[in-house]
Coordinates of C-alpha atoms and ligand atoms in Angstrom, one line a residue:
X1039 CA -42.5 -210.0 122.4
X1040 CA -39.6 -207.1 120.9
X1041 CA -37.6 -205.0 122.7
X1042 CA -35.6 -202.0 121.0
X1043 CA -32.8 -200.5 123.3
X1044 CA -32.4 -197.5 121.4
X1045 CA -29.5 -194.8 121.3
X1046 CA -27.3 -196.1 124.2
X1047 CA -23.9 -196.6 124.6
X1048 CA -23.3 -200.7 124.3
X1049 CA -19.9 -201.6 126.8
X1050 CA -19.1 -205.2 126.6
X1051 CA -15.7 -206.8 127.7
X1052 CA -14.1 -206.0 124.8
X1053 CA -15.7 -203.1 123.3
X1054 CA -17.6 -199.5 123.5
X1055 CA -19.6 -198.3 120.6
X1056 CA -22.8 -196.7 120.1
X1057 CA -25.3 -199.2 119.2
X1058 CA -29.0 -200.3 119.4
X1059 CA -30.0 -203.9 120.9
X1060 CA -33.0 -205.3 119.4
X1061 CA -34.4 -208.1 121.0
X1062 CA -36.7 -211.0 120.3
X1063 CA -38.1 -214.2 122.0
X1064 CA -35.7 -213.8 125.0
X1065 CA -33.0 -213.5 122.7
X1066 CA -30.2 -210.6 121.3
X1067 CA -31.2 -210.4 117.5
X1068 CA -29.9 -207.8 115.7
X1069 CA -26.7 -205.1 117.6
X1070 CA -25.3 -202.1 115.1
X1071 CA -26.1 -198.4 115.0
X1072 CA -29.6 -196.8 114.0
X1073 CA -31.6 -200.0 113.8
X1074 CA -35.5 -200.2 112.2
X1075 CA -38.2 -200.2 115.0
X1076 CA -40.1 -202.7 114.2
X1077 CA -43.5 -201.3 114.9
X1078 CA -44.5 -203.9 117.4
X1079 CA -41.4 -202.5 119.5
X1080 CA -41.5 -202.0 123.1
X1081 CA -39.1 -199.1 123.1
X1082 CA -36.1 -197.7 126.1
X1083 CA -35.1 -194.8 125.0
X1084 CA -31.4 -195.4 126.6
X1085 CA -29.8 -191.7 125.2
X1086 CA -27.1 -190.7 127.3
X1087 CA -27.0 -194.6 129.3
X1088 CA -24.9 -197.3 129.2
X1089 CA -25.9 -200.6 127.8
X1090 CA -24.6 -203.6 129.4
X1091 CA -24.4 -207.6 129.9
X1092 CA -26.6 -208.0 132.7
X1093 CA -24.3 -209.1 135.9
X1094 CA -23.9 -212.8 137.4
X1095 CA -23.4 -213.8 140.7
X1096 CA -21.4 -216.1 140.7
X1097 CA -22.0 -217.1 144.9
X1098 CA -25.2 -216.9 146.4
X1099 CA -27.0 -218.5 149.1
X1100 CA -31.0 -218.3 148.6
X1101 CA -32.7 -220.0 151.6
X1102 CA -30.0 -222.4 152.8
X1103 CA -30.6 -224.3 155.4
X1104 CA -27.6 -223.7 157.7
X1105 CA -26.7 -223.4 161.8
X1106 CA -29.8 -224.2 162.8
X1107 CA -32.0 -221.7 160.6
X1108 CA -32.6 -221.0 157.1
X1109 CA -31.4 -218.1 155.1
X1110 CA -34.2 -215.2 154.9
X1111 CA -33.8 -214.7 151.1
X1112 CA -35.5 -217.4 149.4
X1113 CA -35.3 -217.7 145.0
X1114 CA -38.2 -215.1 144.7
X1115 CA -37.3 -212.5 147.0
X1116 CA -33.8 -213.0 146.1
X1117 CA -33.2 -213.4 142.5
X1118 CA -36.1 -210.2 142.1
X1119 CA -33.7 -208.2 144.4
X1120 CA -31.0 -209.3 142.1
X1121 CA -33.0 -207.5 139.1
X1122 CA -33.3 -204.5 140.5
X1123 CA -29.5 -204.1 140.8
X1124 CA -28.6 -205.0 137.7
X1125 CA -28.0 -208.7 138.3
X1126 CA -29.7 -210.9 136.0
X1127 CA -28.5 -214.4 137.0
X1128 CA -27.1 -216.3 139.7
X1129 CA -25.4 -219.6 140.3
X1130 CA -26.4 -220.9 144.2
X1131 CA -25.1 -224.2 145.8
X1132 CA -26.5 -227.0 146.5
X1133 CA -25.3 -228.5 149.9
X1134 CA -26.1 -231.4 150.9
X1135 CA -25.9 -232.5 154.3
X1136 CA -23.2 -234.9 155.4
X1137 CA -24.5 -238.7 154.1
X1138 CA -27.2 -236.8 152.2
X1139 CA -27.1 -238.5 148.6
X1140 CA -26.3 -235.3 146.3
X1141 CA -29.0 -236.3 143.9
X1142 CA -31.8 -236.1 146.8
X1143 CA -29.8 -232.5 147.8
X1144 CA -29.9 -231.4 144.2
X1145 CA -33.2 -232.1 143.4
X1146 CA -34.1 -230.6 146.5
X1147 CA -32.7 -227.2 145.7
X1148 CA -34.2 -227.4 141.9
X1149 CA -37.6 -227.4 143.6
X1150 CA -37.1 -224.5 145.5
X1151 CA -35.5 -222.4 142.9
X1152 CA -38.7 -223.2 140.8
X1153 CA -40.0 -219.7 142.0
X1154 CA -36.8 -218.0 141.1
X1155 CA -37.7 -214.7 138.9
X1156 CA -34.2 -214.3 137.0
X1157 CA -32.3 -217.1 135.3
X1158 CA -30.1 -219.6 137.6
X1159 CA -27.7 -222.5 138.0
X1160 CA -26.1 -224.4 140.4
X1161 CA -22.7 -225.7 142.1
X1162 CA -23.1 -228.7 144.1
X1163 CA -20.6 -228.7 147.3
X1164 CA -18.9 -232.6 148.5
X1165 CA -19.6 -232.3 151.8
X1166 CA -18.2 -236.1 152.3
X1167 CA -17.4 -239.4 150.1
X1168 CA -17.9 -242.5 149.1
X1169 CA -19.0 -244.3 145.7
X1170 CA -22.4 -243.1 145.6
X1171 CA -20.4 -239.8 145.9
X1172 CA -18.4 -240.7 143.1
X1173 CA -21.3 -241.8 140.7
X1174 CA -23.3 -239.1 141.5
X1175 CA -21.0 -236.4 140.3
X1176 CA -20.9 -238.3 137.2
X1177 CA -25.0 -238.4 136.8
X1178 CA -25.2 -234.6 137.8
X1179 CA -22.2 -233.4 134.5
X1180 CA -23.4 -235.8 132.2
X1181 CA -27.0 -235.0 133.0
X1182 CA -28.0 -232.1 134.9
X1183 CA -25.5 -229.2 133.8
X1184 CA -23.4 -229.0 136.6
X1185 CA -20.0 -228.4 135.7
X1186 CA -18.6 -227.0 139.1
X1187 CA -18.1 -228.9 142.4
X1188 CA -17.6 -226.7 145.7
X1189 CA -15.3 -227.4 149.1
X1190 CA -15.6 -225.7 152.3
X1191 CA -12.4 -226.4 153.9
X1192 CA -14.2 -224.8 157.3
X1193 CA -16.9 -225.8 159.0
X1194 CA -15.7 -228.8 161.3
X1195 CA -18.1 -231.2 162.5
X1196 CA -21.0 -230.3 160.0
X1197 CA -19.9 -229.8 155.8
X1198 CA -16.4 -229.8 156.1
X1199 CA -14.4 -231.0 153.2
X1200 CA -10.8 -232.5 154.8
X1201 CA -7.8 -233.9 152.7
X1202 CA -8.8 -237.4 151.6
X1203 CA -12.2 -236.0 150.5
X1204 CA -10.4 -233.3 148.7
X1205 CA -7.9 -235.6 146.4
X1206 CA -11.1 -238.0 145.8
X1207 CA -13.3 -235.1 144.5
X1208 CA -11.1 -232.9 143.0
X1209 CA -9.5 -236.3 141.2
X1210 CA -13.1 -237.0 140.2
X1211 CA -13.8 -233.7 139.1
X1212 CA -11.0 -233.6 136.6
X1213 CA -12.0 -237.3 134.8
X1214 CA -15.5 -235.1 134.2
X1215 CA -14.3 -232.1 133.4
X1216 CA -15.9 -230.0 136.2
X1217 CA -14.1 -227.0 138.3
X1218 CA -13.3 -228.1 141.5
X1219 CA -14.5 -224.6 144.0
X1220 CA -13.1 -224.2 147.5
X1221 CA -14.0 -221.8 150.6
X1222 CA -10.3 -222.0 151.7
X1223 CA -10.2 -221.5 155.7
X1224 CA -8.4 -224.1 158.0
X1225 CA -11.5 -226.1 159.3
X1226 CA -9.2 -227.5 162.4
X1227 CA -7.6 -224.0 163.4
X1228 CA -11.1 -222.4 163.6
X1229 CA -11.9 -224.5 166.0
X1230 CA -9.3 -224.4 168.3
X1231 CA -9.0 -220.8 168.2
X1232 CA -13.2 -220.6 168.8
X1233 CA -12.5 -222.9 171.7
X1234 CA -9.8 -220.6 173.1
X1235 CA -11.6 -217.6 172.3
X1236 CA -14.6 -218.5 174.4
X1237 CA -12.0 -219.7 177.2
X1238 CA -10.9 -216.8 177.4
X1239 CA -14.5 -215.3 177.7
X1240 CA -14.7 -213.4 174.2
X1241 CA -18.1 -214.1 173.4
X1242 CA -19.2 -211.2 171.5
X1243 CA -19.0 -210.9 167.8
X1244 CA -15.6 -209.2 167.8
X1245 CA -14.2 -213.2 168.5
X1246 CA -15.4 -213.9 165.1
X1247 CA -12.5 -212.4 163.0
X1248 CA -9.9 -213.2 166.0
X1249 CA -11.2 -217.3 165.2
X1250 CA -10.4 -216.4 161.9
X1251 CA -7.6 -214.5 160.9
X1252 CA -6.1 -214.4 157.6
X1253 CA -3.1 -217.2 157.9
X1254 CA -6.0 -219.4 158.3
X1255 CA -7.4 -218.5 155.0
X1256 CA -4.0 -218.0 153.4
X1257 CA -3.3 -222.1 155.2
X1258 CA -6.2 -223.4 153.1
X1259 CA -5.8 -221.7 149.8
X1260 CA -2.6 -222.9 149.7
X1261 CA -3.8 -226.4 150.7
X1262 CA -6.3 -226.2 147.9
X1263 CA -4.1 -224.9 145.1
X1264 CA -1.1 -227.2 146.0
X1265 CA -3.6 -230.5 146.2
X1266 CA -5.0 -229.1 142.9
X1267 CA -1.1 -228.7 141.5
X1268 CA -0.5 -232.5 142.1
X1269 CA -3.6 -233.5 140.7
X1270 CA -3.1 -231.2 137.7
X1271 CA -6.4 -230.0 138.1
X1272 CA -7.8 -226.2 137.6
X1273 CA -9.0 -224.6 141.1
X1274 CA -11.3 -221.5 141.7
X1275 CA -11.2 -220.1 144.9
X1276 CA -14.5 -218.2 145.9
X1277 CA -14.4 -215.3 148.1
X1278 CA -11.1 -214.7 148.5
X1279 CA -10.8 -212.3 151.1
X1280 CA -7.1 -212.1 152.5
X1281 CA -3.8 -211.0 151.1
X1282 CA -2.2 -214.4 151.9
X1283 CA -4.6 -216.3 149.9
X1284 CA -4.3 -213.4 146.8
X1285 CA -0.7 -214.4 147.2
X1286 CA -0.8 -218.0 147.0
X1287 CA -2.9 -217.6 144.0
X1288 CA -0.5 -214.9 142.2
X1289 CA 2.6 -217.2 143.2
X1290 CA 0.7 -220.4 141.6
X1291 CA -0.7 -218.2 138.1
X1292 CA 2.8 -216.8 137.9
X1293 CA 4.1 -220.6 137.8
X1294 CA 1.7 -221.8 135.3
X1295 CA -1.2 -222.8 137.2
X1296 CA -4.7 -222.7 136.0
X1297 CA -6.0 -220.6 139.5
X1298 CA -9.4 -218.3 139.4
X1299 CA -10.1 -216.1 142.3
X1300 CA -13.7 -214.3 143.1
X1301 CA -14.3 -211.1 145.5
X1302 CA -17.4 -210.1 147.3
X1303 CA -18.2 -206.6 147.0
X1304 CA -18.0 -206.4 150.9
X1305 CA -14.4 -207.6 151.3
X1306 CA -13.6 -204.7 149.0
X1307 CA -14.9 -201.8 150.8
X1308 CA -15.5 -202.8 154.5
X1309 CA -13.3 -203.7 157.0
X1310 CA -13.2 -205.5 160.5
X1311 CA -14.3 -202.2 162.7
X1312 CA -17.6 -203.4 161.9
X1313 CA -16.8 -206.2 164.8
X1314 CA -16.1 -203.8 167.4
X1315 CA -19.4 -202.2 167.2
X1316 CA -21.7 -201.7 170.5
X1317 CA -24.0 -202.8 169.6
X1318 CA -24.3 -206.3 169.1
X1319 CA -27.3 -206.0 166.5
X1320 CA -25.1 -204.3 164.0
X1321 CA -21.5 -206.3 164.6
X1322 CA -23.6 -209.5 164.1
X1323 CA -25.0 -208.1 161.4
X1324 CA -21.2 -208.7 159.4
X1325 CA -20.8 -212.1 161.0
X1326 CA -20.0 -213.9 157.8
X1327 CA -16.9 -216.4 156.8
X1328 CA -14.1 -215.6 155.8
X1329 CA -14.8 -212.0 157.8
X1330 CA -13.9 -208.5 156.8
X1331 CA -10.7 -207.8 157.0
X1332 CA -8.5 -205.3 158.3
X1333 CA -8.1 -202.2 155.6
X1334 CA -5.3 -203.0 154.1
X1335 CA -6.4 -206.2 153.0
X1336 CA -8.5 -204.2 150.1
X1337 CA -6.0 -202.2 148.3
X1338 CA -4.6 -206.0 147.7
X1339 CA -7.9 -207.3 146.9
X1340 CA -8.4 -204.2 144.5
X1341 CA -5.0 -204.8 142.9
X1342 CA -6.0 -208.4 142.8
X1343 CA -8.8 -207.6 140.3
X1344 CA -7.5 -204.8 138.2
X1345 CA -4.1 -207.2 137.9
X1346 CA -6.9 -210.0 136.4
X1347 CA -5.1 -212.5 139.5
X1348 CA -8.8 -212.2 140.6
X1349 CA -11.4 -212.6 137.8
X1350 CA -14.6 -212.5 139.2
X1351 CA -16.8 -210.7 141.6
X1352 CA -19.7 -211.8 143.7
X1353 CA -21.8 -211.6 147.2
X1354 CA -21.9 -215.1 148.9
X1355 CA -26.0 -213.5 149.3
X1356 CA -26.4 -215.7 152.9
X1357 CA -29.1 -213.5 154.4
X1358 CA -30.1 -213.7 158.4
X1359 CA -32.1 -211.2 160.0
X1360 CA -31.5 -209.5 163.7
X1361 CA -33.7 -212.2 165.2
X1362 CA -31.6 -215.2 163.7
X1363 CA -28.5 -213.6 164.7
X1364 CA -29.0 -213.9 168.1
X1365 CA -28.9 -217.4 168.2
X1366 CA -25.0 -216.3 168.9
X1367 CA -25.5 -213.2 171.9
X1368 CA -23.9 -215.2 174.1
X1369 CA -21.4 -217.0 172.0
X1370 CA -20.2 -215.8 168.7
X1371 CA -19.3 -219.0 167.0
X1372 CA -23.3 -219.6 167.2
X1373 CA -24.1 -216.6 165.0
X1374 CA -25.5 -217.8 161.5
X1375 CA -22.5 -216.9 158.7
X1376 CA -24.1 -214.7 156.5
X1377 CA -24.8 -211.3 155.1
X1378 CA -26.8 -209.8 152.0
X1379 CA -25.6 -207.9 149.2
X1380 CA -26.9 -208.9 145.8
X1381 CA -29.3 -205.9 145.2
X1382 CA -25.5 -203.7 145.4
X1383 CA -23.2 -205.4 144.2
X1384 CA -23.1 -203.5 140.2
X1385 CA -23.6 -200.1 142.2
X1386 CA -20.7 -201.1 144.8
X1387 CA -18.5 -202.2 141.6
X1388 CA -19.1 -199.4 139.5
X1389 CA -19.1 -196.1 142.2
X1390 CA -15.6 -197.5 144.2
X1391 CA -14.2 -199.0 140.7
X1392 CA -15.6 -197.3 137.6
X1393 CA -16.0 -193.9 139.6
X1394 CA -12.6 -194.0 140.9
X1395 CA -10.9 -194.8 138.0
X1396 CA -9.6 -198.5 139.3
X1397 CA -11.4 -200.2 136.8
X1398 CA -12.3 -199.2 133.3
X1399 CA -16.4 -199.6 132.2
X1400 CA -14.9 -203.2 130.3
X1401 CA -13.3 -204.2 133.3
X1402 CA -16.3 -203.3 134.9
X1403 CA -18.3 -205.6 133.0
X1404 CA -15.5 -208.4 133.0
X1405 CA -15.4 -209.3 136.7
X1406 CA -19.3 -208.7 137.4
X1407 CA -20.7 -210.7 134.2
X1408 CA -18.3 -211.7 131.2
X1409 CA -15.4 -213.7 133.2
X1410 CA -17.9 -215.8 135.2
X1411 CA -19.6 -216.4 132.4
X1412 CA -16.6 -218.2 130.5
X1413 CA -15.1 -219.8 133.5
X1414 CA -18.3 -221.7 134.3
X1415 CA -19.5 -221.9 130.7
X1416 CA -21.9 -219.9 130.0
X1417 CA -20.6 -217.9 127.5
X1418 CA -21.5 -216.6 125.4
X1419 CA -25.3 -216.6 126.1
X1420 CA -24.6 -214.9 129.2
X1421 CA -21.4 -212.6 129.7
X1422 CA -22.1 -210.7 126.4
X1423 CA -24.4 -208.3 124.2
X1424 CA -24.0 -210.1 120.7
X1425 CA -26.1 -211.4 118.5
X1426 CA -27.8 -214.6 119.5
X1427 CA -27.3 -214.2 123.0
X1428 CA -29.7 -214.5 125.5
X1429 CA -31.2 -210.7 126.2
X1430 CA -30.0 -210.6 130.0
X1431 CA -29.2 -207.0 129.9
X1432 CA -28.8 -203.5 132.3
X1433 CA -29.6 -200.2 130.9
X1434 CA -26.9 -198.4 133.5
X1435 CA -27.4 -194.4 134.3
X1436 CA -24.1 -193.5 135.4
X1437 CA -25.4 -189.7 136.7
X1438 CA -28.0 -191.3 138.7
X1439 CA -27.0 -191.5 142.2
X1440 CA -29.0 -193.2 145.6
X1441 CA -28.0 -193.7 149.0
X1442 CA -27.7 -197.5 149.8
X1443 CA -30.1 -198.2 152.7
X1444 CA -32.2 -201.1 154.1
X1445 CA -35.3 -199.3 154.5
X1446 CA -35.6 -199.1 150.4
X1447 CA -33.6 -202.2 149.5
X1448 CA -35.7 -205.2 147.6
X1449 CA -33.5 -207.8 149.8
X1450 CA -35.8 -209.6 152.3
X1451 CA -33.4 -208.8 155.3
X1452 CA -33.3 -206.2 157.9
X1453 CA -29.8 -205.2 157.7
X1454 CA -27.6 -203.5 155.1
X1455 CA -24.1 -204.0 155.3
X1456 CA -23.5 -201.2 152.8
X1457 CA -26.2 -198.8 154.3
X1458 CA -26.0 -195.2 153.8
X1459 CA -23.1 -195.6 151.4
X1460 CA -23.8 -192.7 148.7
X1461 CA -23.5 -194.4 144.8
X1462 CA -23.7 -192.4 141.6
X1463 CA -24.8 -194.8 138.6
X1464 CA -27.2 -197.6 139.1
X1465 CA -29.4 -199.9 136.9
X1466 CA -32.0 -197.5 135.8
X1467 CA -33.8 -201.0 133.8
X1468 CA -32.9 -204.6 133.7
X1469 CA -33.8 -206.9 131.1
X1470 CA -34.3 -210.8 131.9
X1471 CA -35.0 -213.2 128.7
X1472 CA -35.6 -209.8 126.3
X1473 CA -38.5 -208.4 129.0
X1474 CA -38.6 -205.6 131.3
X1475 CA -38.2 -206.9 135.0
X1476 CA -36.8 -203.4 136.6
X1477 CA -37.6 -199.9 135.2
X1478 CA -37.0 -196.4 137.2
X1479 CA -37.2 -198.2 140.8
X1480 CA -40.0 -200.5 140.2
X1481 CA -40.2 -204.6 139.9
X1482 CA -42.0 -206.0 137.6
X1483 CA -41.5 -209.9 137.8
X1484 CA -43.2 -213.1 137.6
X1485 CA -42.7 -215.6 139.7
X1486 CA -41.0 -219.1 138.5
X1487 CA -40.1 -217.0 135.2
X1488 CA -36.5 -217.5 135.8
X1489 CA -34.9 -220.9 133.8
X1490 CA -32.4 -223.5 135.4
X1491 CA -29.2 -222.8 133.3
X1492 CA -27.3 -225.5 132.4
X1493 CA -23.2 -225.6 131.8
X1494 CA -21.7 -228.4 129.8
X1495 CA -18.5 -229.5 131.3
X1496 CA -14.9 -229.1 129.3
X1497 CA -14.5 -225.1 128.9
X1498 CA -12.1 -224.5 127.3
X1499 CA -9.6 -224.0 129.8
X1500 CA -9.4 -227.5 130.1
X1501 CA -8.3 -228.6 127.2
X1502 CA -5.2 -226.3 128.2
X1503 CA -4.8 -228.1 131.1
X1504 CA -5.2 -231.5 129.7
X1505 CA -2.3 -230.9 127.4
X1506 CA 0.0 -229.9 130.1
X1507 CA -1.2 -233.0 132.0
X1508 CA 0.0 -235.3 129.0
X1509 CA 3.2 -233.5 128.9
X1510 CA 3.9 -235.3 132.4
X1511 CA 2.6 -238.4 132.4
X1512 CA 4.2 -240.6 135.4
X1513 CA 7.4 -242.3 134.9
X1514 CA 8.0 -246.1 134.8
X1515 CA 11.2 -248.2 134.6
X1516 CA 11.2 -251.4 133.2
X1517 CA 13.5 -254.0 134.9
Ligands
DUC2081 N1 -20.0 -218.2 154.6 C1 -21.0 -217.4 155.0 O1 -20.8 -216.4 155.6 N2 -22.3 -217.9 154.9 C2 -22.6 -219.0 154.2 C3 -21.5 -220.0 154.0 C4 -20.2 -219.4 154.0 O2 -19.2 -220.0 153.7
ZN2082 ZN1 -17.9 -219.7 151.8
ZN2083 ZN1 -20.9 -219.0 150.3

């Protein structure tokens, strides 16, 4: 099986040049201008398109189990709607429930990512602690390729992650050289404010954003990246959403601190209006956590990404349909957190930051595939077009425009939070494993095609931070 890209323009992170791809066995095996067709070829004819790392998404969701229902996107539907935007690999979490032994969670998950189309991996969240806890970290770096652990600081009485079990699993996660991950909202102060919310007879989904307002993000990231200063320990912070938590990460990498923040497409371009809608179908529709913010909150979050204080962008892909959502019409705090976005997020990247000259096409490519890439170490079979790599790639037509809707949309949810948003350039193929999975609008994917990915531990940011750590070793006094 070959594959010649031929006579497009290759953008990578760190370079534009006109090049053919040629691609073998899944693999990138020869890049340079004017390349041989071999005569076996399968042939794109890329002339006038851009040739690019396919995307990663670095938070998704795919059929979680989670307030009492289960997420509407499962691996299949999900990972193929993925493919058609460009996005040729995810990393979900595993989450197990409180007590549940993260072994029997993880190997959970594995089986139902089996049918998964595009390639995936996995973070594995500490939802509480004890030794098994402990050991079981261990087992899944040294033998299942997990090299990221994840936090939610929200979330009281069900998976949330307090203090002690903070400093035990972030502690932990440094001896094994994994990257500790946090959803940074105060647990405690969502609930209050809920309580007092309903109280006050705010039941609709505007109460979701008043239970959550940005001091109560900024109040946990800072938590999280001060814990993770003590315990010299690198942090990333996923979907950060709020200016108070941008600052507390630009205030921590200004003072040294190794500190990665990620985006979702959404918080950049839509705001908390969405809550105030009529009608309760649609508002619930944007019920997610942390929640869309007021609009000033994006020309921070845009500064935070073209200032590289945020590295990485993603769509926390949590998908619940209008039926699911009503589980909260009479009480907001009961509406399943969650909304879709994978299919959009390159098109969503590239029309408000390519398009508007925010972002150049390398940045472009550095906070939707390269960065994630090298943070959780993937790089550089995914993240880049090079030889060797794996051939995970988007042929991108940047004239080609659509208008972003759910009735055309490949996501297996009835709702799209970017609907009827007008894009020009869009994935006009993607390429998973050096085949054609998307061409001119249509799928073509088998199911259970897609490979677990694994990622060693100790990138190489850590060796970084381990020499800093020497450098203050505790002091003792002998007397
Ligand atoms: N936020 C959501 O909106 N959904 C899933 C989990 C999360 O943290
Ligand atoms: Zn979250
Ligand atoms: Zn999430």
């Amino acid at each position: 099986m070959s594959l010649m890209i031929r006579g497009g323009t290759v953008v990578t992170a760190d370079q534009t040049i006109q090049a053919d791809v040629y691609c073998e066995n899944g693999k990138v095996v020869q890049f340079g201008p004017n390349l041989d067709v071999p005569s076996n070829a399968e042939i794109i004819d890329a002339g006038g398109q851009y040739v690019m790392p396919g995307g990663i998404d670095p938070h998704t969701h795919m059929q979680l189990p989670f307030m009492g229902t289960v997420a509407s996107e499962d691996f299949y539907t999900g990972t193929a709607a993925g493919l058609a935007g460009g996005t040729t690999c995810i990393i979900d979490f595993v989450i197990p429930a409180p007590q549940q032994s993260l072994m029997e969670a993880y190997k959970q998950w594995r089986e139902w990512a089996e049918k998964a189309v595009s390639d995936y991996s996995f973070h594995v969240a500490v939802t509480w602690w004890d030794d098994s806890v402990h050991k079981d970290m261990g087992t899944l770096v040294h033998e299942y390729g997990v090299n990221s652990f994840k936090h939610f600081m929200a979330y009281k009485g069900a998976i949330m992650a307090d203090d002690e079990i903070l400093v035990n699993s972030f502690t932990r996660a440094w001896e094994l050289g994994a990257l500790p991950t946090v959803h940074a909202e105060n647990g405690e102060l969502v609930w209050q404010l809920q309580r007092k919310l309903l109280a006050m007879g705010i039941t609709g989904p505007e109460g979701h954003p008043q239970s959550r307002p940005p001091e109560v993000e900024g109040e946990a990231a800072n938590r999280a990246i001060r814990i993770a200063q003590t315990l010299k320990t690198p942090v990333y912070l996923v979907h950060v959403s709020a200016r108070e938590a941008l600052e507390a990460i630009v205030r921590a990498r200004n003072e040294g601190q190794r500190v990665f923040g990620e985006v979702l497409a959404g918080h950049l371009v839509i705001d908390d209006s969405v809550y105030l809608d009529q009608d309760f179908t649609k508002a619930a529709a944007h019920v997610m956590s942390p929640p869309f913010r007021p609009k000033d909150h994006q020309r921070d979050l845009w500064h935070g990404l073209q200032s590289g204080n945020l590295q990485t962008t993603a769509t926390d892909h949590c998908c619940f349909c209008a039926d699911q959502k009503a589980a909260g019409k009479d009480n907001f705090s009961k509406i399943p957190n969650g909304t879709g976005g994978i299919e959009n997020r390159m098109e969503v990247l590239w029309n408000e930051g390519v398009n508007t000259g925010r972002l150049t096409m390398n940045e472009f490519v550095r906070v939707t595939s390269t960065n994630t890439a090298q943070i959780f170490n993937m790089y550089p079979n995914k993240g880049t077009i090079a030889e060797g790599a794996d051939a995970d790639i988007v042929v991108w037509d940047p004239t080609a425009t659509k208008i972003i809707s759910a009735k055309t949309h490949h996501q297996n949810v009835d709702y799209n939070i970017f609907e009827g948003m007008n894009v020009t350039g869009t994935a006009s193929h993607t390429i998973s494993q050096g085949k054609i999975v998307f061409k001119d609008g249509e799928l073509i994917v088998e199911r259970g095609a897609g490979r677990y990915i694994n990622r060693p531990p100790f990138a190489p940011y850590f060796d970084a931070v381990a020499k800093m750590r020497d450098r203050t070793s505790p002091i003792s006094v002998k007397r």
